[in-house]
Amino acid sequence: MAKPIKILIIEDSKIDASLILDELEAAGIEAETRRVETPEDFEQALAEESWDVICSDYTMPRFNALAALKILQQSGKDIPFIIVSGSIGEDLAVDALHRGADDYLMKDNLARLVPAIQKEIRETQERRARQKAEDLLKETENSYRRLVEGVRDYGIFMLGPEGNVLTWNIGAQRIMGYPSDEALKTNFADFYTQDTAAESEQALQTARSEDRSESEEELVRQDGSTFSSHNVITSVYNEQGTLTGFSVIIRDITERKQAEEKIRQLTEELEQRVVERTAQLEQVNRELESFIHSVSHDLRAPLRNLVHLSKLLIADYQDHLDDRSIEKLGFILESSQAAMDLINALLELSRISHADMAKRPVDLTRFAQEISGNLKESGPQRNVTFAIAEGLAVQGDPNLLNIALRNLLENAWKFTAPHPTARIEVGSFISDDATDTGGKTVYYVKDDGVGFDSAYKDKLFQPFKRLHSAEEFPGTGIGLATVQRIIHRHGGQVWAEGEIEKGATFYFTMPGQAS
């Protein structure tokens, strides 16, 4: 249902006021009206309610339309004012329109009353909406202006089409050093050095052709000092599409540039140090390789002689020596052989660290089966069950992975020896840990042997760090270090878990291996 029109009628005749209502009713318009005939009643009506339109007789005994119009204008209210009179000449009507009346009608011809009321109400609503939008825009512009003017870290200013400064915020004043009144006398080119003045025009030309330009340049303050600036220039056009100027935002990035330069210098120094350290490391590696070759040739030969001579003495003079002497020869033989094994293990670890890698598909299941077969042949008296999963395939160097798997299985074989029966398992699973192994295939070698104290698990992969004595479990102490070196060279990870007398499990991952 349409909202009733509220009409304030200034009229001393009830009959004439009813004529207005009759016209509205005939047009099917619902209206709420109030009739007044004195200035006091009119002012009270204006104060008490909001009216859509005012219809006023031109002349009354105690009041008239021009006086009412003046009161309305002084109130500051925007309400259509229509004169409805029985006797008004054209000159008076034109004068009333000049004074601010919106329309006039004759009482003996009210056919135009309803259209006139509707027209004035519609135009008033449009005018109010337009005024509201203008007020909102003005307030928005004022808010934006206050915001821009209050920004201190960014210089924001407007340029004319030729680059002359039109406006200037406090940030620009702080950065450039110009007071606002002096800034308005400058041109954008004044902020560049003599050598770079052409770049200012180039920046504006880019903004003209592309609507925007962005650059990092050296600008000049009023005192002649320079600074690094990040500049964003945007073209501004009017409603007709004519270029009216440019908005410019600048930011002092001197500290950032200095930091970048410092980082660049540090990077260069670091790269130089890396080159130097790499050269030193290569020299150390060459010396280490030379030492290893020396050990290989100079130490292995006398050790082989000790082993050989010890065996000969035991074989040739066993009947001529007492038990104590034979026992001492056995110690010599055993120690010499252990030294030989240690040298061989060190040489193998060195070769693994420097050997070229040829990656291709590797069948770990087949390797595990071959190694377990060899272990069973070496100890046929032992009751050991091997459970080797099918389909264990990885991408890597076959020779190195064979060595790693052999060390893990020999380790499991050795540490299950004290138990009458044993089980050694080789398999894999997809990790669901919330760590960097999550989603990867994890391979493992598990045994139910003597195990180890997990508090010392970090020592397992360090050369010569043993958790059991050599008398209990002979070995070089390098096997697990060799495993770690091989897995790391492939880009994988290796770790272990164990519990005393409940076995141990060694895990490793290979890059790119997933389900």
Short mmCIF file of C-alpha atoms in Angstrom, two decimals:
data_model
loop_
_atom_site.label_atom_id
_atom_site.label_comp_id
_atom_site.label_asym_id
_atom_site.label_seq_id
_atom_site.Cartn_x
_atom_site.Cartn_y
_atom_site.Cartn_z
CA MET A 1 0.00 0.00 0.00
CA ALA A 2 1.33 3.45 -1.03
CA LYS A 3 2.19 5.81 1.77
CA PRO A 4 -0.34 8.70 2.11
CA ILE A 5 0.81 12.09 0.84
CA LYS A 6 1.08 14.62 3.65
CA ILE A 7 -0.19 18.04 2.53
CA LEU A 8 -0.13 21.22 4.58
CA ILE A 9 -2.86 23.59 3.35
CA ILE A 10 -2.66 27.32 4.07
CA GLU A 11 -6.20 28.43 3.53
CA ASP A 12 -8.81 30.48 5.42
CA SER A 13 -11.74 28.86 3.58
CA LYS A 14 -12.75 25.35 4.55
CA ILE A 15 -14.66 25.02 1.32
CA ASP A 16 -11.63 25.88 -0.81
CA ALA A 17 -9.52 23.43 1.22
CA SER A 18 -12.12 20.70 0.57
CA LEU A 19 -11.82 21.36 -3.18
CA ILE A 20 -8.19 20.32 -2.97
CA LEU A 21 -9.16 17.11 -1.15
CA ASP A 22 -11.84 16.38 -3.74
CA GLU A 23 -9.29 16.57 -6.53
CA LEU A 24 -6.97 14.16 -4.70
CA GLU A 25 -9.79 11.70 -4.00
CA ALA A 26 -10.93 11.83 -7.62
CA ALA A 27 -7.40 10.90 -8.69
CA GLY A 28 -7.36 7.99 -6.20
CA ILE A 29 -4.64 9.57 -4.09
CA GLU A 30 -4.72 9.03 -0.34
CA ALA A 31 -3.67 12.11 1.56
CA GLU A 32 -3.21 13.33 5.11
CA THR A 33 -3.91 17.06 5.38
CA ARG A 34 -3.79 19.85 7.89
CA ARG A 35 -5.23 23.35 7.37
CA VAL A 36 -3.70 26.48 8.90
CA GLU A 37 -4.50 30.16 8.36
CA THR A 38 -2.12 32.10 10.61
CA PRO A 39 1.68 32.47 10.69
CA GLU A 40 1.78 30.96 14.20
CA ASP A 41 -0.17 27.87 13.17
CA PHE A 42 2.00 27.51 10.06
CA GLU A 43 5.25 27.65 12.04
CA GLN A 44 3.88 25.14 14.58
CA ALA A 45 2.84 22.74 11.77
CA LEU A 46 6.30 22.97 10.21
CA ALA A 47 7.93 22.20 13.53
CA GLU A 48 5.69 19.29 14.47
CA GLU A 49 5.58 17.23 11.28
CA SER A 50 7.30 16.49 7.99
CA TRP A 51 5.27 17.53 4.93
CA ASP A 52 5.45 16.33 1.35
CA VAL A 53 3.95 19.49 -0.17
CA ILE A 54 2.45 22.86 0.87
CA CYS A 55 -0.54 24.31 -0.93
CA SER A 56 -1.19 27.97 -0.09
CA ASP A 57 -3.80 30.55 -0.96
CA TYR A 58 -2.17 33.75 -2.16
CA THR A 59 -4.08 36.23 0.00
CA MET A 60 -5.88 35.77 3.33
CA PRO A 61 -7.08 38.26 5.98
CA ARG A 62 -4.22 37.54 8.41
CA PHE A 63 -1.66 35.75 6.19
CA ASN A 64 -0.46 35.43 2.59
CA ALA A 65 1.59 33.11 0.38
CA LEU A 66 4.70 35.30 0.20
CA ALA A 67 4.91 35.53 4.00
CA ALA A 68 4.45 31.77 4.29
CA LEU A 69 7.13 31.22 1.64
CA LYS A 70 9.54 33.40 3.60
CA ILE A 71 8.85 31.44 6.82
CA LEU A 72 9.46 28.15 4.96
CA GLN A 73 12.74 29.40 3.52
CA GLN A 74 13.93 30.57 6.95
CA SER A 75 13.18 27.14 8.39
CA GLY A 76 15.65 25.59 5.95
CA LYS A 77 13.24 22.82 4.99
CA ASP A 78 13.03 21.62 1.39
CA ILE A 79 9.24 21.30 0.82
CA PRO A 80 7.48 22.01 -2.51
CA PHE A 81 5.37 25.21 -2.28
CA ILE A 82 2.38 25.49 -4.64
CA ILE A 83 0.17 28.57 -4.74
CA VAL A 84 -3.55 27.82 -5.23
CA SER A 85 -5.40 31.11 -5.56
CA GLY A 86 -8.73 32.45 -6.76
CA SER A 87 -7.42 35.87 -7.78
CA ILE A 88 -3.78 36.36 -8.78
CA GLY A 89 -2.51 38.15 -11.78
CA GLU A 90 0.26 36.88 -14.00
CA ASP A 91 2.73 39.44 -12.71
CA LEU A 92 2.13 38.40 -9.12
CA ALA A 93 2.42 34.74 -10.05
CA VAL A 94 5.76 35.29 -11.82
CA ASP A 95 7.01 37.31 -8.85
CA ALA A 96 6.06 34.48 -6.48
CA LEU A 97 7.92 31.96 -8.64
CA HIS A 98 10.99 34.22 -8.58
CA ARG A 99 10.75 34.36 -4.79
CA GLY A 100 10.87 30.58 -4.56
CA ALA A 101 7.38 29.18 -5.15
CA ASP A 102 7.42 26.00 -7.20
CA ASP A 103 4.11 26.40 -9.08
CA TYR A 104 0.80 28.25 -9.04
CA LEU A 105 -2.79 27.20 -9.92
CA MET A 106 -6.15 28.89 -10.15
CA LYS A 107 -8.96 27.61 -7.88
CA ASP A 108 -11.43 27.64 -10.74
CA ASN A 109 -9.18 25.31 -12.75
CA LEU A 110 -7.74 22.55 -10.47
CA ALA A 111 -7.36 19.92 -13.19
CA ARG A 112 -3.60 20.42 -13.02
CA LEU A 113 -3.43 20.17 -9.20
CA VAL A 114 -2.70 16.44 -8.86
CA PRO A 115 -0.07 16.34 -11.66
CA ALA A 116 1.59 19.43 -10.20
CA ILE A 117 1.71 17.90 -6.71
CA GLN A 118 3.08 14.62 -8.04
CA LYS A 119 5.67 16.41 -10.16
CA GLU A 120 6.90 18.61 -7.31
CA ILE A 121 7.07 15.68 -4.86
CA ARG A 122 9.02 13.60 -7.40
CA GLU A 123 11.45 16.41 -8.20
CA THR A 124 11.90 17.14 -4.51
CA GLN A 125 12.70 13.47 -3.79
CA GLU A 126 15.19 13.44 -6.65
CA ARG A 127 16.71 16.69 -5.43
CA ARG A 128 17.00 15.36 -1.88
CA ALA A 129 18.57 12.10 -3.11
CA ARG A 130 21.01 14.06 -5.25
CA GLN A 131 21.84 16.35 -2.36
CA LYS A 132 22.34 13.36 -0.08
CA ALA A 133 24.69 11.76 -2.61
CA GLU A 134 26.58 15.04 -3.00
CA ASP A 135 26.85 15.43 0.76
CA LEU A 136 28.10 11.85 1.06
CA LEU A 137 30.59 12.39 -1.74
CA LYS A 138 31.76 15.61 -0.15
CA GLU A 139 32.17 13.88 3.20
CA THR A 140 34.02 11.01 1.51
CA GLU A 141 36.30 13.46 -0.27
CA ASN A 142 36.93 15.30 2.97
CA SER A 143 37.68 12.02 4.76
CA TYR A 144 40.00 10.94 1.96
CA ARG A 145 41.69 14.33 1.99
CA ARG A 146 42.18 14.15 5.76
CA LEU A 147 43.53 10.61 5.37
CA VAL A 148 45.96 11.56 2.61
CA GLU A 149 47.07 14.70 4.37
CA GLY A 150 47.73 12.74 7.57
CA VAL A 151 49.90 10.03 5.99
CA ARG A 152 53.53 10.58 7.01
CA ASP A 153 55.35 7.56 5.59
CA TYR A 154 54.19 8.13 2.00
CA GLY A 155 54.47 11.29 -0.04
CA ILE A 156 51.19 11.83 -1.87
CA PHE A 157 50.65 14.74 -4.24
CA MET A 158 48.73 15.72 -7.35
CA LEU A 159 50.33 17.04 -10.52
CA GLY A 160 48.86 19.04 -13.35
CA PRO A 161 49.06 17.70 -16.93
CA GLU A 162 52.52 19.25 -17.36
CA GLY A 163 53.86 17.98 -14.04
CA ASN A 164 53.31 21.06 -11.86
CA VAL A 165 52.53 20.29 -8.21
CA LEU A 166 48.88 21.02 -7.28
CA THR A 167 48.50 19.42 -3.83
CA TRP A 168 50.97 18.15 -1.25
CA ASN A 169 50.47 16.02 1.87
CA ILE A 170 52.47 16.06 5.10
CA GLY A 171 54.30 12.88 4.06
CA ALA A 172 55.59 14.55 0.90
CA GLN A 173 56.61 17.59 2.93
CA ARG A 174 58.52 15.37 5.36
CA ILE A 175 60.21 13.30 2.65
CA MET A 176 61.03 16.05 0.15
CA GLY A 177 61.67 18.84 2.67
CA TYR A 178 59.57 21.48 0.88
CA PRO A 179 57.02 23.50 2.87
CA SER A 180 53.56 23.24 1.30
CA ASP A 181 53.55 26.81 -0.07
CA GLU A 182 56.93 26.31 -1.77
CA ALA A 183 56.00 22.87 -3.05
CA LEU A 184 53.15 24.40 -5.06
CA LYS A 185 55.74 26.38 -7.01
CA THR A 186 57.66 23.28 -8.13
CA ASN A 187 57.45 20.82 -11.00
CA PHE A 188 57.93 17.07 -10.84
CA ALA A 189 61.18 17.48 -12.77
CA ASP A 190 62.58 19.56 -9.89
CA PHE A 191 62.78 16.38 -7.79
CA TYR A 192 65.36 14.81 -10.12
CA THR A 193 69.05 15.53 -10.55
CA GLN A 194 70.32 17.30 -13.65
CA ASP A 195 71.57 13.98 -14.98
CA THR A 196 68.22 12.22 -14.45
CA ALA A 197 65.78 15.05 -15.27
CA ALA A 198 64.73 13.29 -18.47
CA GLU A 199 63.52 10.34 -16.41
CA SER A 200 60.79 12.48 -14.85
CA GLU A 201 59.24 13.20 -18.23
CA GLN A 202 59.63 9.56 -19.21
CA ALA A 203 57.74 8.50 -16.07
CA LEU A 204 54.89 10.91 -16.86
CA GLN A 205 54.85 9.85 -20.50
CA THR A 206 54.53 6.20 -19.43
CA ALA A 207 51.62 7.16 -17.18
CA ARG A 208 49.98 9.03 -20.08
CA SER A 209 50.23 6.08 -22.45
CA GLU A 210 49.69 3.22 -19.99
CA ASP A 211 47.67 5.04 -17.27
CA ARG A 212 50.27 4.05 -14.68
CA SER A 213 54.01 3.95 -14.19
CA GLU A 214 56.06 2.45 -11.36
CA SER A 215 59.78 2.83 -10.81
CA GLU A 216 62.59 3.08 -8.29
CA GLU A 217 64.74 6.16 -8.77
CA GLU A 218 67.01 8.63 -7.00
CA LEU A 219 65.13 11.82 -6.07
CA VAL A 220 66.46 15.12 -4.74
CA ARG A 221 65.21 16.88 -1.60
CA GLN A 222 65.03 20.65 -1.27
CA ASP A 223 68.39 20.69 0.54
CA GLY A 224 70.07 18.86 -2.35
CA SER A 225 70.42 15.50 -0.63
CA THR A 226 69.30 12.44 -2.57
CA PHE A 227 67.40 9.33 -1.56
CA SER A 228 66.09 6.15 -3.16
CA SER A 229 62.39 6.40 -3.89
CA HIS A 230 59.69 3.98 -5.01
CA ASN A 231 57.36 6.01 -7.28
CA VAL A 232 53.85 5.15 -8.47
CA ILE A 233 52.27 7.61 -10.93
CA THR A 234 48.64 7.25 -12.06
CA SER A 235 46.86 9.29 -14.73
CA VAL A 236 43.72 11.19 -13.70
CA TYR A 237 40.92 11.92 -16.21
CA ASN A 238 37.68 13.91 -16.03
CA GLU A 239 34.25 12.61 -17.07
CA GLN A 240 34.94 13.58 -20.67
CA GLY A 241 38.11 11.46 -20.72
CA THR A 242 40.47 14.42 -20.77
CA LEU A 243 43.74 14.08 -18.85
CA THR A 244 43.60 16.47 -15.90
CA GLY A 245 46.84 15.46 -14.20
CA PHE A 246 48.55 12.72 -12.21
CA SER A 247 48.43 11.29 -8.72
CA VAL A 248 51.90 10.49 -7.37
CA ILE A 249 52.83 8.31 -4.40
CA ILE A 250 56.46 8.17 -3.32
CA ARG A 251 58.13 6.21 -0.54
CA ASP A 252 61.65 6.59 0.81
CA ILE A 253 63.28 3.16 0.34
CA THR A 254 66.83 4.22 1.15
CA GLU A 255 67.07 1.90 4.17
CA ARG A 256 65.74 -1.02 2.14
CA LYS A 257 68.24 -0.32 -0.64
CA GLN A 258 71.06 -0.12 1.87
CA ALA A 259 69.92 -3.41 3.40
CA GLU A 260 69.77 -5.00 -0.06
CA GLU A 261 73.28 -3.75 -0.81
CA LYS A 262 74.49 -5.12 2.52
CA ILE A 263 72.87 -8.46 1.75
CA ARG A 264 74.46 -8.45 -1.71
CA GLN A 265 77.90 -7.78 -0.22
CA LEU A 266 77.39 -10.46 2.42
CA THR A 267 76.24 -12.88 -0.26
CA GLU A 268 79.31 -12.17 -2.34
CA GLU A 269 81.50 -12.63 0.73
CA LEU A 270 79.69 -15.83 1.60
CA GLU A 271 80.05 -17.14 -1.94
CA GLN A 272 83.74 -16.29 -1.85
CA ARG A 273 84.09 -18.08 1.49
CA VAL A 274 82.27 -21.07 0.06
CA VAL A 275 84.66 -21.12 -2.88
CA GLU A 276 87.63 -20.88 -0.53
CA ARG A 277 86.25 -23.50 1.88
CA THR A 278 85.39 -25.76 -1.04
CA ALA A 279 88.95 -25.47 -2.31
CA GLN A 280 90.25 -26.18 1.20
CA LEU A 281 87.90 -29.15 1.51
CA GLU A 282 88.98 -30.48 -1.85
CA GLN A 283 92.60 -30.16 -0.71
CA VAL A 284 91.79 -31.96 2.53
CA ASN A 285 90.00 -34.68 0.57
CA ARG A 286 92.97 -35.09 -1.72
CA GLU A 287 95.27 -35.35 1.29
CA LEU A 288 92.86 -37.79 2.93
CA GLU A 289 92.72 -39.93 -0.20
CA SER A 290 96.49 -39.84 -0.35
CA PHE A 291 96.61 -40.91 3.29
CA ILE A 292 94.11 -43.69 2.64
CA HIS A 293 96.18 -44.99 -0.25
CA SER A 294 99.22 -44.82 1.97
CA VAL A 295 97.40 -46.76 4.66
CA SER A 296 96.20 -49.22 2.07
CA HIS A 297 99.65 -49.94 0.72
CA ASP A 298 101.95 -49.21 3.65
CA LEU A 299 99.95 -50.75 6.51
CA ARG A 300 98.10 -53.60 4.91
CA ALA A 301 101.32 -55.24 3.67
CA PRO A 302 102.99 -55.61 7.14
CA LEU A 303 99.66 -56.64 8.67
CA ARG A 304 99.27 -59.33 6.04
CA ASN A 305 102.78 -60.47 6.89
CA LEU A 306 101.90 -60.60 10.60
CA VAL A 307 98.81 -62.68 9.89
CA HIS A 308 100.69 -64.99 7.54
CA LEU A 309 103.69 -65.44 9.86
CA SER A 310 101.44 -66.01 12.88
CA LYS A 311 99.64 -68.76 11.04
CA LEU A 312 102.95 -70.32 9.96
CA LEU A 313 104.37 -70.26 13.49
CA ILE A 314 101.28 -71.89 14.90
CA ALA A 315 101.26 -74.54 12.15
CA ASP A 316 105.03 -75.29 12.17
CA TYR A 317 105.90 -74.96 15.85
CA GLN A 318 102.71 -75.92 17.61
CA ASP A 319 104.34 -79.08 18.96
CA HIS A 320 107.38 -77.14 20.22
CA LEU A 321 105.60 -74.32 22.00
CA ASP A 322 103.79 -74.32 25.28
CA ASP A 323 100.14 -73.35 25.55
CA ARG A 324 100.93 -69.82 26.74
CA SER A 325 103.09 -69.11 23.65
CA ILE A 326 100.45 -70.50 21.30
CA GLU A 327 97.85 -68.34 23.03
CA LYS A 328 100.01 -65.25 22.52
CA LEU A 329 100.47 -66.09 18.84
CA GLY A 330 96.69 -66.40 18.62
CA PHE A 331 96.31 -62.91 20.11
CA ILE A 332 98.79 -61.58 17.53
CA LEU A 333 96.88 -63.28 14.72
CA GLU A 334 93.51 -62.06 16.01
CA SER A 335 94.68 -58.46 16.53
CA SER A 336 96.37 -58.35 13.12
CA GLN A 337 93.25 -59.67 11.44
CA ALA A 338 91.09 -57.13 13.32
CA ALA A 339 93.40 -54.32 12.18
CA MET A 340 93.14 -55.61 8.61
CA ASP A 341 89.34 -55.69 8.87
CA LEU A 342 89.29 -52.15 10.26
CA ILE A 343 91.50 -50.83 7.46
CA ASN A 344 89.32 -52.55 4.89
CA ALA A 345 86.18 -51.04 6.48
CA LEU A 346 87.74 -47.56 6.47
CA LEU A 347 88.71 -47.94 2.84
CA GLU A 348 85.19 -49.07 1.99
CA LEU A 349 83.70 -46.08 3.85
CA SER A 350 86.02 -43.75 1.95
CA ARG A 351 85.14 -45.30 -1.40
CA ILE A 352 81.43 -45.01 -0.59
CA SER A 353 81.81 -41.32 0.23
CA HIS A 354 83.48 -40.52 -3.09
CA ALA A 355 82.24 -43.16 -5.51
CA ASP A 356 80.22 -42.06 -8.52
CA MET A 357 76.55 -42.99 -8.26
CA ALA A 358 74.60 -44.60 -11.11
CA LYS A 359 70.94 -44.59 -10.13
CA ARG A 360 68.53 -47.09 -11.62
CA PRO A 361 65.75 -49.41 -10.40
CA VAL A 362 66.99 -51.65 -7.58
CA ASP A 363 65.26 -54.86 -6.38
CA LEU A 364 65.87 -54.81 -2.62
CA THR A 365 63.89 -58.05 -2.20
CA ARG A 366 66.37 -59.95 -4.38
CA PHE A 367 69.35 -58.41 -2.59
CA ALA A 368 67.90 -59.35 0.82
CA GLN A 369 67.24 -62.92 -0.31
CA GLU A 370 70.80 -63.35 -1.64
CA ILE A 371 72.38 -61.85 1.51
CA SER A 372 70.20 -63.94 3.86
CA GLY A 373 71.13 -67.06 1.89
CA ASN A 374 74.83 -66.34 2.36
CA LEU A 375 74.32 -65.75 6.10
CA LYS A 376 72.53 -69.08 6.51
CA GLU A 377 75.40 -70.85 4.75
CA SER A 378 77.89 -69.18 7.10
CA GLY A 379 76.02 -70.43 10.18
CA PRO A 380 74.02 -73.56 9.28
CA GLN A 381 73.77 -74.48 12.96
CA ARG A 382 71.67 -71.41 13.77
CA ASN A 383 67.86 -71.39 13.83
CA VAL A 384 67.05 -68.06 12.16
CA THR A 385 63.93 -67.26 10.18
CA PHE A 386 64.08 -64.57 7.50
CA ALA A 387 60.79 -62.84 6.53
CA ILE A 388 61.47 -60.79 3.39
CA ALA A 389 58.61 -58.86 1.77
CA GLU A 390 58.07 -59.06 -1.97
CA GLY A 391 58.23 -56.07 -4.27
CA LEU A 392 60.73 -53.94 -2.33
CA ALA A 393 61.94 -51.73 -5.18
CA VAL A 394 63.75 -48.38 -5.05
CA GLN A 395 65.64 -46.03 -7.36
CA GLY A 396 69.32 -45.82 -6.48
CA ASP A 397 72.85 -47.09 -6.96
CA PRO A 398 72.72 -50.92 -6.89
CA ASN A 399 76.25 -51.44 -5.55
CA LEU A 400 75.91 -48.94 -2.70
CA LEU A 401 72.42 -50.13 -1.70
CA ASN A 402 73.65 -53.72 -1.71
CA ILE A 403 76.41 -52.74 0.73
CA ALA A 404 73.92 -50.88 2.97
CA LEU A 405 71.45 -53.79 3.08
CA ARG A 406 74.28 -56.27 3.66
CA ASN A 407 75.52 -54.25 6.65
CA LEU A 408 72.02 -54.07 8.14
CA LEU A 409 71.34 -57.80 7.71
CA GLU A 410 74.80 -58.81 8.99
CA ASN A 411 74.17 -56.51 11.97
CA ALA A 412 70.85 -58.25 12.68
CA TRP A 413 72.47 -61.68 12.22
CA LYS A 414 75.23 -60.81 14.68
CA PHE A 415 73.03 -59.40 17.42
CA THR A 416 70.52 -62.27 17.33
CA ALA A 417 73.33 -64.85 17.84
CA PRO A 418 72.90 -65.14 21.66
CA HIS A 419 69.29 -66.29 21.22
CA PRO A 420 68.53 -69.96 20.36
CA THR A 421 65.98 -68.91 17.76
CA ALA A 422 65.68 -65.63 15.93
CA ARG A 423 63.57 -63.81 13.35
CA ILE A 424 64.85 -61.16 10.96
CA GLU A 425 62.29 -59.20 8.93
CA VAL A 426 62.76 -56.96 5.88
CA GLY A 427 59.78 -54.90 4.74
CA SER A 428 58.25 -51.47 4.16
CA PHE A 429 55.23 -49.29 5.00
CA ILE A 430 53.80 -45.86 4.18
CA SER A 431 54.53 -43.41 6.98
CA ASP A 432 51.62 -41.41 8.38
CA ASP A 433 53.73 -39.41 10.84
CA ALA A 434 53.19 -35.66 10.96
CA THR A 435 56.87 -35.17 10.10
CA ASP A 436 58.98 -34.86 6.97
CA THR A 437 58.67 -38.65 6.51
CA GLY A 438 54.87 -38.39 6.30
CA GLY A 439 53.52 -39.97 3.11
CA LYS A 440 56.86 -41.60 2.21
CA THR A 441 57.69 -45.27 1.92
CA VAL A 442 59.80 -46.37 4.88
CA TYR A 443 61.95 -49.53 4.52
CA TYR A 444 63.13 -51.45 7.57
CA VAL A 445 65.23 -54.36 8.84
CA LYS A 446 63.90 -55.73 12.12
CA ASP A 447 65.28 -58.37 14.48
CA ASP A 448 64.43 -59.83 17.88
CA GLY A 449 68.01 -59.89 19.14
CA VAL A 450 69.73 -58.29 22.11
CA GLY A 451 68.55 -54.79 21.11
CA PHE A 452 69.99 -51.61 22.62
CA ASP A 453 69.16 -48.78 24.99
CA SER A 454 67.26 -46.16 22.93
CA ALA A 455 68.86 -43.40 25.01
CA TYR A 456 72.07 -44.05 23.05
CA LYS A 457 70.55 -44.51 19.59
CA ASP A 458 72.23 -41.36 18.24
CA LYS A 459 75.65 -43.04 18.71
CA LEU A 460 74.75 -46.00 16.51
CA PHE A 461 75.70 -44.33 13.24
CA GLN A 462 78.92 -42.71 14.47
CA PRO A 463 82.15 -44.51 13.45
CA PHE A 464 83.75 -46.51 16.28
CA LYS A 465 80.86 -45.69 18.68
CA ARG A 466 79.89 -49.12 19.97
CA LEU A 467 77.04 -49.95 22.36
CA HIS A 468 78.45 -53.43 23.00
CA SER A 469 82.02 -54.56 23.68
CA ALA A 470 84.15 -56.12 20.92
CA GLU A 471 84.48 -59.25 23.08
CA GLU A 472 80.69 -59.70 23.07
CA PHE A 473 80.14 -58.84 19.42
CA PRO A 474 83.23 -58.54 17.22
CA GLY A 475 83.21 -55.92 14.46
CA THR A 476 84.84 -52.77 13.17
CA GLY A 477 82.23 -50.29 14.48
CA ILE A 478 81.92 -48.77 11.01
CA GLY A 479 79.11 -50.79 9.44
CA LEU A 480 76.20 -48.56 10.50
CA ALA A 481 78.20 -45.43 9.68
CA THR A 482 78.58 -46.91 6.19
CA VAL A 483 74.81 -47.44 5.98
CA GLN A 484 74.12 -43.87 6.99
CA ARG A 485 76.62 -42.51 4.47
CA ILE A 486 74.98 -44.47 1.65
CA ILE A 487 71.41 -43.46 2.53
CA HIS A 488 72.38 -39.80 2.95
CA ARG A 489 74.16 -39.83 -0.41
CA HIS A 490 70.86 -40.92 -1.94
CA GLY A 491 69.08 -38.02 -0.18
CA GLY A 492 67.25 -40.27 2.28
CA GLN A 493 67.03 -40.58 6.05
CA VAL A 494 68.02 -43.42 8.38
CA TRP A 495 67.21 -44.01 12.06
CA ALA A 496 66.79 -46.82 14.56
CA GLU A 497 64.61 -47.89 17.48
CA GLY A 498 65.37 -50.62 19.97
CA GLU A 499 64.90 -52.02 23.43
CA ILE A 500 67.28 -54.18 25.45
CA GLU A 501 66.61 -57.90 24.83
CA LYS A 502 63.61 -57.05 22.66
CA GLY A 503 65.37 -56.46 19.39
CA ALA A 504 66.11 -53.52 17.11
CA THR A 505 64.64 -52.00 13.96
CA PHE A 506 66.56 -49.93 11.44
CA TYR A 507 64.52 -47.67 9.15
CA PHE A 508 65.46 -45.74 6.03
CA THR A 509 63.72 -43.71 3.31
CA MET A 510 64.63 -43.03 -0.31
CA PRO A 511 63.65 -39.81 -2.17
CA GLY A 512 60.61 -40.16 -4.40
CA GLN A 513 59.59 -43.53 -2.96
CA ALA A 514 55.87 -43.52 -2.15
CA SER A 515 52.86 -45.67 -2.71
#
